[in-house]
Amino acid sequence: MKITAMAGGVGAAKFLSGLVQVLPPEEITVVVNTGDDFRWMGLYICPDLDTITYTLAGLDNPVTGWGVRDETYQCLDRLRALGCETWFALGDRDLATHVYRTQRIQQGDSLTEIAASLSRLNGVAARILPMTDSPVPTMVHTEDGTLAFQDYFVRRNCQPQVQGFTFEGIENASPAPGVLRVLQESDAIIVCPSNPFISIGPILAVPGIRDALRESPATILAVSPIVAGEALKGPAAVMMRQLGFEASASGVASLYRDFLDVFVLDRRDESLRESISALGLQVRSADTIMSNEASRVALANSILEMLS
């Protein structure tokens, strides 16, 4: 079975780490959010691409979910001593990835080419594609004004109240090479349990991708990132409430209803089955909380059974 996953964030990385254990990774393509990308100290940083690559390579930090395990921070400590801003915590091993990527970009290579190289060099067999090769930074409109995403997310710890999002330059962007093709040719497409606004939203905003999902012959399934009204990690539920949406699995389903076939909610949210069915979607339930490797594999197996 050929599967394409749409992904961003730690929840998606956890799910994918289970999926590659129950399906040959060569049959999996991951289309990754790049709205989080930004430049820091002259380096081109791709948080979601790196989180997913590190996780599938078995290099991820199990405590934070992002960055590299057994990390050191000598470079960051020295930058701090020199008076530089160090609110974005890049470790020494992680730093090597960004130096490598920045050099390749300066040589004229595309983000797609670089992502493929980093996958190969880190031993990742699944295909990892950025959603676009164009810079389309997420801007967060808040009560304190418009903030660059990492300023809002990391520096300000998601504190300002959110009023909306835009993705700079998105109208001139195009899907990365291969993205539209895999959406057409996959047997199934999985929207990972990711924040619908800042992880999946940027992917859907790339011209042509949402239309491709509506037209795809694949079965399209989404796993809810909200359980019992709360996000297990990150600000998704808070954002939903601030933007006037119901902070629930049902609220998430409503955002994807135009292209979705199947919505998977956690067993704790069975009471929402009827409201989601009313959106015209098939509803399935599973244990979606991925607290350890066994639960990640179990969820992946449950999803594959739903798609078979």
PDB file of C-alpha atoms in Angstrom:
ATOM      1  CA  MET A   1       0.000   0.000   0.000  1.00  0.00           C
ATOM      2  CA  LYS A   2       1.409   3.383  -1.018  1.00  0.00           C
ATOM      3  CA  ILE A   3       0.698   6.004   1.612  1.00  0.00           C
ATOM      4  CA  THR A   4       1.283   9.736   1.654  1.00  0.00           C
ATOM      5  CA  ALA A   5       1.246  11.503   5.008  1.00  0.00           C
ATOM      6  CA  MET A   6       0.792  15.219   5.550  1.00  0.00           C
ATOM      7  CA  ALA A   7       2.782  16.197   8.579  1.00  0.00           C
ATOM      8  CA  GLY A   8       4.255  18.773  10.882  1.00  0.00           C
ATOM      9  CA  GLY A   9       5.265  18.788  14.531  1.00  0.00           C
ATOM     10  CA  VAL A  10       6.073  16.241  17.193  1.00  0.00           C
ATOM     11  CA  GLY A  11       2.706  14.429  17.101  1.00  0.00           C
ATOM     12  CA  ALA A  12       3.130  13.686  13.413  1.00  0.00           C
ATOM     13  CA  ALA A  13       6.698  12.498  13.949  1.00  0.00           C
ATOM     14  CA  LYS A  14       5.558  10.103  16.684  1.00  0.00           C
ATOM     15  CA  PHE A  15       2.825   8.677  14.479  1.00  0.00           C
ATOM     16  CA  LEU A  16       5.195   8.249  11.533  1.00  0.00           C
ATOM     17  CA  SER A  17       7.731   6.454  13.715  1.00  0.00           C
ATOM     18  CA  GLY A  18       5.051   3.837  14.333  1.00  0.00           C
ATOM     19  CA  LEU A  19       3.921   3.730  10.712  1.00  0.00           C
ATOM     20  CA  VAL A  20       7.389   2.878   9.369  1.00  0.00           C
ATOM     21  CA  GLN A  21       7.425  -0.138  11.674  1.00  0.00           C
ATOM     22  CA  VAL A  22       4.238  -1.656  10.262  1.00  0.00           C
ATOM     23  CA  LEU A  23       4.584  -0.680   6.595  1.00  0.00           C
ATOM     24  CA  PRO A  24       7.704  -0.795   4.413  1.00  0.00           C
ATOM     25  CA  PRO A  25       9.107   2.743   4.694  1.00  0.00           C
ATOM     26  CA  GLU A  26       9.792   2.772   0.957  1.00  0.00           C
ATOM     27  CA  GLU A  27       6.017   2.861   0.459  1.00  0.00           C
ATOM     28  CA  ILE A  28       5.623   6.013   2.572  1.00  0.00           C
ATOM     29  CA  THR A  29       5.941   9.615   1.385  1.00  0.00           C
ATOM     30  CA  VAL A  30       5.727  12.442   3.903  1.00  0.00           C
ATOM     31  CA  VAL A  31       4.737  15.927   2.738  1.00  0.00           C
ATOM     32  CA  VAL A  32       6.054  18.261   5.423  1.00  0.00           C
ATOM     33  CA  ASN A  33       5.082  21.750   6.547  1.00  0.00           C
ATOM     34  CA  THR A  34       7.734  24.393   5.852  1.00  0.00           C
ATOM     35  CA  GLY A  35       5.840  27.419   7.144  1.00  0.00           C
ATOM     36  CA  ASP A  36       7.939  27.179  10.328  1.00  0.00           C
ATOM     37  CA  ASP A  37      11.175  27.675   8.375  1.00  0.00           C
ATOM     38  CA  PHE A  38      13.226  30.761   9.154  1.00  0.00           C
ATOM     39  CA  ARG A  39      16.730  32.156   9.221  1.00  0.00           C
ATOM     40  CA  TRP A  40      18.664  32.383  12.483  1.00  0.00           C
ATOM     41  CA  MET A  41      22.223  33.676  12.771  1.00  0.00           C
ATOM     42  CA  GLY A  42      22.411  33.425   8.980  1.00  0.00           C
ATOM     43  CA  LEU A  43      21.388  29.740   8.959  1.00  0.00           C
ATOM     44  CA  TYR A  44      18.343  28.287   7.191  1.00  0.00           C
ATOM     45  CA  ILE A  45      16.327  26.369   9.803  1.00  0.00           C
ATOM     46  CA  CYS A  46      13.575  23.854   8.912  1.00  0.00           C
ATOM     47  CA  PRO A  47      12.100  22.680  12.238  1.00  0.00           C
ATOM     48  CA  ASP A  48       9.429  20.287  10.938  1.00  0.00           C
ATOM     49  CA  LEU A  49      11.578  18.725   8.231  1.00  0.00           C
ATOM     50  CA  ASP A  50      14.298  18.116  10.797  1.00  0.00           C
ATOM     51  CA  THR A  51      11.993  16.789  13.529  1.00  0.00           C
ATOM     52  CA  ILE A  52      10.533  14.214  11.165  1.00  0.00           C
ATOM     53  CA  THR A  53      13.905  13.275   9.682  1.00  0.00           C
ATOM     54  CA  TYR A  54      15.544  12.905  13.099  1.00  0.00           C
ATOM     55  CA  THR A  55      12.623  10.856  14.435  1.00  0.00           C
ATOM     56  CA  LEU A  56      12.561   8.439  11.496  1.00  0.00           C
ATOM     57  CA  ALA A  57      16.348   8.148  11.755  1.00  0.00           C
ATOM     58  CA  GLY A  58      16.133   7.306  15.466  1.00  0.00           C
ATOM     59  CA  LEU A  59      18.122  10.420  16.344  1.00  0.00           C
ATOM     60  CA  ASP A  60      15.360  12.427  18.023  1.00  0.00           C
ATOM     61  CA  ASN A  61      15.514  13.696  21.568  1.00  0.00           C
ATOM     62  CA  PRO A  62      12.970  11.555  23.476  1.00  0.00           C
ATOM     63  CA  VAL A  63      12.514  14.211  26.151  1.00  0.00           C
ATOM     64  CA  THR A  64      11.693  17.232  23.979  1.00  0.00           C
ATOM     65  CA  GLY A  65      10.486  15.464  20.826  1.00  0.00           C
ATOM     66  CA  TRP A  66      12.589  17.888  18.758  1.00  0.00           C
ATOM     67  CA  GLY A  67      16.308  18.261  18.252  1.00  0.00           C
ATOM     68  CA  VAL A  68      18.911  15.515  18.551  1.00  0.00           C
ATOM     69  CA  ARG A  69      19.390  13.133  21.454  1.00  0.00           C
ATOM     70  CA  ASP A  70      22.537  13.373  23.623  1.00  0.00           C
ATOM     71  CA  GLU A  71      22.862  16.991  22.549  1.00  0.00           C
ATOM     72  CA  THR A  72      25.391  19.535  23.799  1.00  0.00           C
ATOM     73  CA  TYR A  73      25.114  23.315  23.650  1.00  0.00           C
ATOM     74  CA  GLN A  74      28.680  24.623  23.688  1.00  0.00           C
ATOM     75  CA  CYS A  75      28.204  26.787  20.590  1.00  0.00           C
ATOM     76  CA  LEU A  76      25.011  28.307  22.005  1.00  0.00           C
ATOM     77  CA  ASP A  77      26.719  28.962  25.342  1.00  0.00           C
ATOM     78  CA  ARG A  78      29.563  30.745  23.580  1.00  0.00           C
ATOM     79  CA  LEU A  79      27.141  32.838  21.516  1.00  0.00           C
ATOM     80  CA  ARG A  80      25.373  33.832  24.726  1.00  0.00           C
ATOM     81  CA  ALA A  81      28.701  34.859  26.250  1.00  0.00           C
ATOM     82  CA  LEU A  82      29.294  37.034  23.192  1.00  0.00           C
ATOM     83  CA  GLY A  83      26.027  38.844  23.785  1.00  0.00           C
ATOM     84  CA  CYS A  84      23.964  37.162  21.058  1.00  0.00           C
ATOM     85  CA  GLU A  85      20.272  36.340  21.446  1.00  0.00           C
ATOM     86  CA  THR A  86      19.935  32.629  22.158  1.00  0.00           C
ATOM     87  CA  TRP A  87      16.202  32.154  22.709  1.00  0.00           C
ATOM     88  CA  PHE A  88      16.125  29.585  19.898  1.00  0.00           C
ATOM     89  CA  ALA A  89      18.017  26.654  21.382  1.00  0.00           C
ATOM     90  CA  LEU A  90      20.076  24.934  18.702  1.00  0.00           C
ATOM     91  CA  GLY A  91      22.371  22.167  19.912  1.00  0.00           C
ATOM     92  CA  ASP A  92      25.784  21.431  18.488  1.00  0.00           C
ATOM     93  CA  ARG A  93      24.779  18.295  16.564  1.00  0.00           C
ATOM     94  CA  ASP A  94      21.613  19.936  15.272  1.00  0.00           C
ATOM     95  CA  LEU A  95      23.675  22.927  14.175  1.00  0.00           C
ATOM     96  CA  ALA A  96      25.566  20.749  11.707  1.00  0.00           C
ATOM     97  CA  THR A  97      22.333  20.061   9.822  1.00  0.00           C
ATOM     98  CA  HIS A  98      21.623  23.774   9.416  1.00  0.00           C
ATOM     99  CA  VAL A  99      25.150  24.593   8.301  1.00  0.00           C
ATOM    100  CA  TYR A 100      24.894  21.801   5.713  1.00  0.00           C
ATOM    101  CA  ARG A 101      21.471  22.998   4.486  1.00  0.00           C
ATOM    102  CA  THR A 102      22.512  26.644   4.294  1.00  0.00           C
ATOM    103  CA  GLN A 103      25.599  25.807   2.269  1.00  0.00           C
ATOM    104  CA  ARG A 104      23.534  23.725  -0.164  1.00  0.00           C
ATOM    105  CA  ILE A 105      20.988  26.542  -0.561  1.00  0.00           C
ATOM    106  CA  GLN A 106      23.780  29.001  -1.262  1.00  0.00           C
ATOM    107  CA  GLN A 107      24.988  26.613  -3.965  1.00  0.00           C
ATOM    108  CA  GLY A 108      21.568  26.776  -5.613  1.00  0.00           C
ATOM    109  CA  ASP A 109      20.113  23.440  -4.503  1.00  0.00           C
ATOM    110  CA  SER A 110      16.394  23.219  -3.754  1.00  0.00           C
ATOM    111  CA  LEU A 111      14.833  22.327  -0.423  1.00  0.00           C
ATOM    112  CA  THR A 112      13.500  19.141  -2.041  1.00  0.00           C
ATOM    113  CA  GLU A 113      17.002  18.072  -3.090  1.00  0.00           C
ATOM    114  CA  ILE A 114      18.428  18.890   0.325  1.00  0.00           C
ATOM    115  CA  ALA A 115      15.659  17.023   2.179  1.00  0.00           C
ATOM    116  CA  ALA A 116      16.321  13.947   0.038  1.00  0.00           C
ATOM    117  CA  SER A 117      20.046  14.126   0.782  1.00  0.00           C
ATOM    118  CA  LEU A 118      19.508  14.528   4.516  1.00  0.00           C
ATOM    119  CA  SER A 119      17.125  11.564   4.505  1.00  0.00           C
ATOM    120  CA  ARG A 120      19.668   9.388   2.724  1.00  0.00           C
ATOM    121  CA  LEU A 121      22.595  10.533   4.873  1.00  0.00           C
ATOM    122  CA  ASN A 122      20.602   9.817   8.046  1.00  0.00           C
ATOM    123  CA  GLY A 123      19.410   6.405   6.862  1.00  0.00           C
ATOM    124  CA  VAL A 124      15.736   7.301   6.400  1.00  0.00           C
ATOM    125  CA  ALA A 125      14.050   5.085   3.823  1.00  0.00           C
ATOM    126  CA  ALA A 126      10.718   6.938   3.669  1.00  0.00           C
ATOM    127  CA  ARG A 127      10.521   9.747   1.137  1.00  0.00           C
ATOM    128  CA  ILE A 128      10.396  13.178   2.752  1.00  0.00           C
ATOM    129  CA  LEU A 129       9.152  16.102   0.657  1.00  0.00           C
ATOM    130  CA  PRO A 130       8.801  19.745   1.677  1.00  0.00           C
ATOM    131  CA  MET A 131       5.393  21.126   0.786  1.00  0.00           C
ATOM    132  CA  THR A 132       7.082  23.726  -1.443  1.00  0.00           C
ATOM    133  CA  ASP A 133      10.588  24.841  -2.350  1.00  0.00           C
ATOM    134  CA  SER A 134       9.603  28.485  -1.902  1.00  0.00           C
ATOM    135  CA  PRO A 135       9.963  30.363   1.406  1.00  0.00           C
ATOM    136  CA  VAL A 136       6.434  30.908   2.758  1.00  0.00           C
ATOM    137  CA  PRO A 137       6.918  31.899   6.402  1.00  0.00           C
ATOM    138  CA  THR A 138       3.948  31.636   8.728  1.00  0.00           C
ATOM    139  CA  MET A 139       2.973  34.979  10.233  1.00  0.00           C
ATOM    140  CA  VAL A 140       0.840  34.987  13.353  1.00  0.00           C
ATOM    141  CA  HIS A 141      -1.596  37.869  13.799  1.00  0.00           C
ATOM    142  CA  THR A 142      -2.004  38.500  17.518  1.00  0.00           C
ATOM    143  CA  GLU A 143      -3.234  41.050  20.003  1.00  0.00           C
ATOM    144  CA  ASP A 144       0.378  42.273  20.129  1.00  0.00           C
ATOM    145  CA  GLY A 145       0.617  42.681  16.367  1.00  0.00           C
ATOM    146  CA  THR A 146       1.887  40.417  13.602  1.00  0.00           C
ATOM    147  CA  LEU A 147       4.695  38.120  14.715  1.00  0.00           C
ATOM    148  CA  ALA A 148       6.990  35.770  12.824  1.00  0.00           C
ATOM    149  CA  PHE A 149       6.043  32.241  13.779  1.00  0.00           C
ATOM    150  CA  GLN A 150       9.132  31.351  15.814  1.00  0.00           C
ATOM    151  CA  ASP A 151       8.888  34.662  17.649  1.00  0.00           C
ATOM    152  CA  TYR A 152       5.336  33.766  18.663  1.00  0.00           C
ATOM    153  CA  PHE A 153       5.933  30.061  19.242  1.00  0.00           C
ATOM    154  CA  VAL A 154       9.336  29.949  20.934  1.00  0.00           C
ATOM    155  CA  ARG A 155      10.370  33.408  22.052  1.00  0.00           C
ATOM    156  CA  ARG A 156       6.930  34.367  23.391  1.00  0.00           C
ATOM    157  CA  ASN A 157       5.856  30.830  24.313  1.00  0.00           C
ATOM    158  CA  CYS A 158       2.521  31.133  22.461  1.00  0.00           C
ATOM    159  CA  GLN A 159       1.333  33.748  24.957  1.00  0.00           C
ATOM    160  CA  PRO A 160      -0.202  36.491  22.744  1.00  0.00           C
ATOM    161  CA  GLN A 161      -3.806  35.777  21.793  1.00  0.00           C
ATOM    162  CA  VAL A 162      -4.070  34.612  18.192  1.00  0.00           C
ATOM    163  CA  GLN A 163      -6.309  36.403  15.694  1.00  0.00           C
ATOM    164  CA  GLY A 164      -5.284  34.643  12.476  1.00  0.00           C
ATOM    165  CA  PHE A 165      -2.496  33.418  10.221  1.00  0.00           C
ATOM    166  CA  THR A 166      -1.023  34.279   6.850  1.00  0.00           C
ATOM    167  CA  PHE A 167       1.778  32.661   4.880  1.00  0.00           C
ATOM    168  CA  GLU A 168       3.989  35.206   3.171  1.00  0.00           C
ATOM    169  CA  GLY A 169       4.368  34.642  -0.559  1.00  0.00           C
ATOM    170  CA  ILE A 170       2.046  31.631  -0.595  1.00  0.00           C
ATOM    171  CA  GLU A 171       0.132  32.945  -3.613  1.00  0.00           C
ATOM    172  CA  ASN A 172       3.285  32.662  -5.720  1.00  0.00           C
ATOM    173  CA  ALA A 173       4.393  29.292  -4.351  1.00  0.00           C
ATOM    174  CA  SER A 174       3.885  25.943  -6.020  1.00  0.00           C
ATOM    175  CA  PRO A 175       3.953  22.413  -4.627  1.00  0.00           C
ATOM    176  CA  ALA A 176       7.422  20.896  -4.436  1.00  0.00           C
ATOM    177  CA  PRO A 177       8.303  18.482  -7.263  1.00  0.00           C
ATOM    178  CA  GLY A 178       6.548  15.190  -6.686  1.00  0.00           C
ATOM    179  CA  VAL A 179       3.906  16.403  -4.242  1.00  0.00           C
ATOM    180  CA  LEU A 180       0.930  16.539  -6.621  1.00  0.00           C
ATOM    181  CA  ARG A 181       1.937  13.247  -8.187  1.00  0.00           C
ATOM    182  CA  VAL A 182       2.004  11.325  -4.904  1.00  0.00           C
ATOM    183  CA  LEU A 183      -1.361  12.787  -3.908  1.00  0.00           C
ATOM    184  CA  GLN A 184      -2.775  11.418  -7.150  1.00  0.00           C
ATOM    185  CA  GLU A 185      -1.043   8.040  -7.100  1.00  0.00           C
ATOM    186  CA  SER A 186      -1.248   7.054  -3.423  1.00  0.00           C
ATOM    187  CA  ASP A 187      -3.615   4.373  -2.217  1.00  0.00           C
ATOM    188  CA  ALA A 188      -4.246   6.391   0.941  1.00  0.00           C
ATOM    189  CA  ILE A 189      -3.450   9.823   2.310  1.00  0.00           C
ATOM    190  CA  ILE A 190      -3.136  10.365   6.052  1.00  0.00           C
ATOM    191  CA  VAL A 191      -3.408  13.762   7.682  1.00  0.00           C
ATOM    192  CA  CYS A 192      -1.275  13.232  10.771  1.00  0.00           C
ATOM    193  CA  PRO A 193      -2.325  14.353  14.267  1.00  0.00           C
ATOM    194  CA  SER A 194      -0.844  17.810  13.783  1.00  0.00           C
ATOM    195  CA  ASN A 195      -1.958  21.341  14.585  1.00  0.00           C
ATOM    196  CA  PRO A 196      -4.544  22.159  11.873  1.00  0.00           C
ATOM    197  CA  PHE A 197      -3.554  25.834  11.695  1.00  0.00           C
ATOM    198  CA  ILE A 198       0.241  25.930  11.856  1.00  0.00           C
ATOM    199  CA  SER A 199       1.237  22.440  10.683  1.00  0.00           C
ATOM    200  CA  ILE A 200      -1.415  21.283   8.207  1.00  0.00           C
ATOM    201  CA  GLY A 201      -2.807  24.726   7.334  1.00  0.00           C
ATOM    202  CA  PRO A 202       0.326  25.901   5.497  1.00  0.00           C
ATOM    203  CA  ILE A 203       0.398  22.714   3.406  1.00  0.00           C
ATOM    204  CA  LEU A 204      -3.239  23.146   2.411  1.00  0.00           C
ATOM    205  CA  ALA A 205      -2.575  26.794   1.538  1.00  0.00           C
ATOM    206  CA  VAL A 206      -0.001  25.968  -1.146  1.00  0.00           C
ATOM    207  CA  PRO A 207      -1.840  26.579  -4.443  1.00  0.00           C
ATOM    208  CA  GLY A 208      -2.977  23.298  -5.964  1.00  0.00           C
ATOM    209  CA  ILE A 209      -2.651  21.031  -2.939  1.00  0.00           C
ATOM    210  CA  ARG A 210      -6.152  21.337  -1.512  1.00  0.00           C
ATOM    211  CA  ASP A 211      -7.635  20.908  -4.998  1.00  0.00           C
ATOM    212  CA  ALA A 212      -5.440  17.843  -5.503  1.00  0.00           C
ATOM    213  CA  LEU A 213      -6.779  16.345  -2.292  1.00  0.00           C
ATOM    214  CA  ARG A 214     -10.375  16.929  -3.390  1.00  0.00           C
ATOM    215  CA  GLU A 215      -9.644  15.244  -6.722  1.00  0.00           C
ATOM    216  CA  SER A 216      -7.467  12.394  -5.461  1.00  0.00           C
ATOM    217  CA  PRO A 217      -8.847   8.862  -5.846  1.00  0.00           C
ATOM    218  CA  ALA A 218      -7.061   7.891  -2.623  1.00  0.00           C
ATOM    219  CA  THR A 219      -8.874   7.301   0.642  1.00  0.00           C
ATOM    220  CA  ILE A 220      -8.064  10.339   2.788  1.00  0.00           C
ATOM    221  CA  LEU A 221      -8.019   9.867   6.551  1.00  0.00           C
ATOM    222  CA  ALA A 222      -7.206  12.308   9.339  1.00  0.00           C
ATOM    223  CA  VAL A 223      -6.237  11.530  12.918  1.00  0.00           C
ATOM    224  CA  SER A 224      -7.447  14.054  15.479  1.00  0.00           C
ATOM    225  CA  PRO A 225      -4.761  16.018  17.349  1.00  0.00           C
ATOM    226  CA  ILE A 226      -7.356  16.980  19.982  1.00  0.00           C
ATOM    227  CA  VAL A 227      -8.426  14.541  22.699  1.00  0.00           C
ATOM    228  CA  ALA A 228     -11.109  15.415  25.242  1.00  0.00           C
ATOM    229  CA  GLY A 229     -10.929  19.067  24.245  1.00  0.00           C
ATOM    230  CA  GLU A 230      -7.171  19.459  24.655  1.00  0.00           C
ATOM    231  CA  ALA A 231      -4.061  19.059  22.533  1.00  0.00           C
ATOM    232  CA  LEU A 232      -1.626  16.532  23.922  1.00  0.00           C
ATOM    233  CA  LYS A 233       1.240  18.824  22.953  1.00  0.00           C
ATOM    234  CA  GLY A 234       1.302  22.373  21.638  1.00  0.00           C
ATOM    235  CA  PRO A 235      -1.250  25.177  21.367  1.00  0.00           C
ATOM    236  CA  ALA A 236      -3.794  23.686  18.940  1.00  0.00           C
ATOM    237  CA  ALA A 237      -6.742  23.673  21.358  1.00  0.00           C
ATOM    238  CA  VAL A 238      -5.955  27.172  22.627  1.00  0.00           C
ATOM    239  CA  MET A 239      -5.718  28.449  19.057  1.00  0.00           C
ATOM    240  CA  MET A 240      -9.039  26.882  18.148  1.00  0.00           C
ATOM    241  CA  ARG A 241     -10.790  28.595  21.041  1.00  0.00           C
ATOM    242  CA  GLN A 242      -9.122  31.951  20.355  1.00  0.00           C
ATOM    243  CA  LEU A 243     -10.170  31.780  16.697  1.00  0.00           C
ATOM    244  CA  GLY A 244     -13.775  30.911  17.522  1.00  0.00           C
ATOM    245  CA  PHE A 245     -13.703  27.204  16.678  1.00  0.00           C
ATOM    246  CA  GLU A 246     -14.893  24.407  18.899  1.00  0.00           C
ATOM    247  CA  ALA A 247     -11.770  22.949  20.531  1.00  0.00           C
ATOM    248  CA  SER A 248     -12.604  19.328  19.871  1.00  0.00           C
ATOM    249  CA  ALA A 249     -12.138  16.505  17.420  1.00  0.00           C
ATOM    250  CA  SER A 250     -15.365  17.688  15.794  1.00  0.00           C
ATOM    251  CA  GLY A 251     -13.903  21.154  15.343  1.00  0.00           C
ATOM    252  CA  VAL A 252     -10.844  19.700  13.623  1.00  0.00           C
ATOM    253  CA  ALA A 253     -12.971  17.518  11.356  1.00  0.00           C
ATOM    254  CA  SER A 254     -14.907  20.571  10.189  1.00  0.00           C
ATOM    255  CA  LEU A 255     -11.667  22.139   8.917  1.00  0.00           C
ATOM    256  CA  TYR A 256     -10.966  19.174   6.623  1.00  0.00           C
ATOM    257  CA  ARG A 257     -14.480  18.131   5.611  1.00  0.00           C
ATOM    258  CA  ASP A 258     -14.158  19.289   1.980  1.00  0.00           C
ATOM    259  CA  PHE A 259     -11.543  16.654   1.097  1.00  0.00           C
ATOM    260  CA  LEU A 260     -11.686  14.065   3.884  1.00  0.00           C
ATOM    261  CA  ASP A 261     -13.232  10.579   3.747  1.00  0.00           C
ATOM    262  CA  VAL A 262     -12.472   9.192   7.210  1.00  0.00           C
ATOM    263  CA  PHE A 263     -11.906  10.917  10.545  1.00  0.00           C
ATOM    264  CA  VAL A 264     -10.297   9.101  13.453  1.00  0.00           C
ATOM    265  CA  LEU A 265     -11.078  10.305  16.951  1.00  0.00           C
ATOM    266  CA  ASP A 266      -9.820   9.036  20.261  1.00  0.00           C
ATOM    267  CA  ARG A 267     -11.987   6.537  22.111  1.00  0.00           C
ATOM    268  CA  ARG A 268     -12.438   9.140  24.840  1.00  0.00           C
ATOM    269  CA  ASP A 269     -14.368  11.245  22.323  1.00  0.00           C
ATOM    270  CA  GLU A 270     -16.932   8.670  21.213  1.00  0.00           C
ATOM    271  CA  SER A 271     -19.676  11.128  22.165  1.00  0.00           C
ATOM    272  CA  LEU A 272     -18.616  13.269  19.167  1.00  0.00           C
ATOM    273  CA  ARG A 273     -19.178  10.499  16.630  1.00  0.00           C
ATOM    274  CA  GLU A 274     -22.632  11.690  15.606  1.00  0.00           C
ATOM    275  CA  SER A 275     -21.617  15.342  15.110  1.00  0.00           C
ATOM    276  CA  ILE A 276     -18.672  14.307  12.927  1.00  0.00           C
ATOM    277  CA  SER A 277     -20.815  11.882  10.929  1.00  0.00           C
ATOM    278  CA  ALA A 278     -23.163  14.788  10.252  1.00  0.00           C
ATOM    279  CA  LEU A 279     -20.313  16.431   8.339  1.00  0.00           C
ATOM    280  CA  GLY A 280     -20.546  13.608   5.801  1.00  0.00           C
ATOM    281  CA  LEU A 281     -17.472  11.750   7.071  1.00  0.00           C
ATOM    282  CA  GLN A 282     -16.899   8.174   8.065  1.00  0.00           C
ATOM    283  CA  VAL A 283     -15.914   8.082  11.731  1.00  0.00           C
ATOM    284  CA  ARG A 284     -13.568   5.603  13.349  1.00  0.00           C
ATOM    285  CA  SER A 285     -12.091   5.524  16.834  1.00  0.00           C
ATOM    286  CA  ALA A 286      -8.773   4.343  18.222  1.00  0.00           C
ATOM    287  CA  ASP A 287      -6.425   4.889  21.126  1.00  0.00           C
ATOM    288  CA  THR A 288      -4.625   7.910  19.695  1.00  0.00           C
ATOM    289  CA  ILE A 289      -2.449   8.918  22.659  1.00  0.00           C
ATOM    290  CA  MET A 290       1.110   7.870  21.775  1.00  0.00           C
ATOM    291  CA  SER A 291       2.866   7.667  25.136  1.00  0.00           C
ATOM    292  CA  ASN A 292       5.464   5.082  24.091  1.00  0.00           C
ATOM    293  CA  GLU A 293       6.724   3.105  21.117  1.00  0.00           C
ATOM    294  CA  ALA A 294       4.183   0.327  21.578  1.00  0.00           C
ATOM    295  CA  SER A 295       1.271   2.779  21.453  1.00  0.00           C
ATOM    296  CA  ARG A 296       2.691   4.409  18.310  1.00  0.00           C
ATOM    297  CA  VAL A 297       2.861   1.036  16.575  1.00  0.00           C
ATOM    298  CA  ALA A 298      -0.614   0.095  17.809  1.00  0.00           C
ATOM    299  CA  LEU A 299      -2.113   3.292  16.415  1.00  0.00           C
ATOM    300  CA  ALA A 300      -0.364   2.788  13.078  1.00  0.00           C
ATOM    301  CA  ASN A 301      -1.722  -0.751  12.881  1.00  0.00           C
ATOM    302  CA  SER A 302      -5.222   0.486  13.693  1.00  0.00           C
ATOM    303  CA  ILE A 303      -5.029   3.075  10.920  1.00  0.00           C
ATOM    304  CA  LEU A 304      -3.847   0.517   8.374  1.00  0.00           C
ATOM    305  CA  GLU A 305      -6.749  -1.769   9.320  1.00  0.00           C
ATOM    306  CA  MET A 306      -9.161   1.113   8.720  1.00  0.00           C
ATOM    307  CA  LEU A 307      -7.618   1.682   5.281  1.00  0.00           C
ATOM    308  CA  SER A 308      -7.564  -1.955   4.210  1.00  0.00           C
TER     309      SER A 308
END
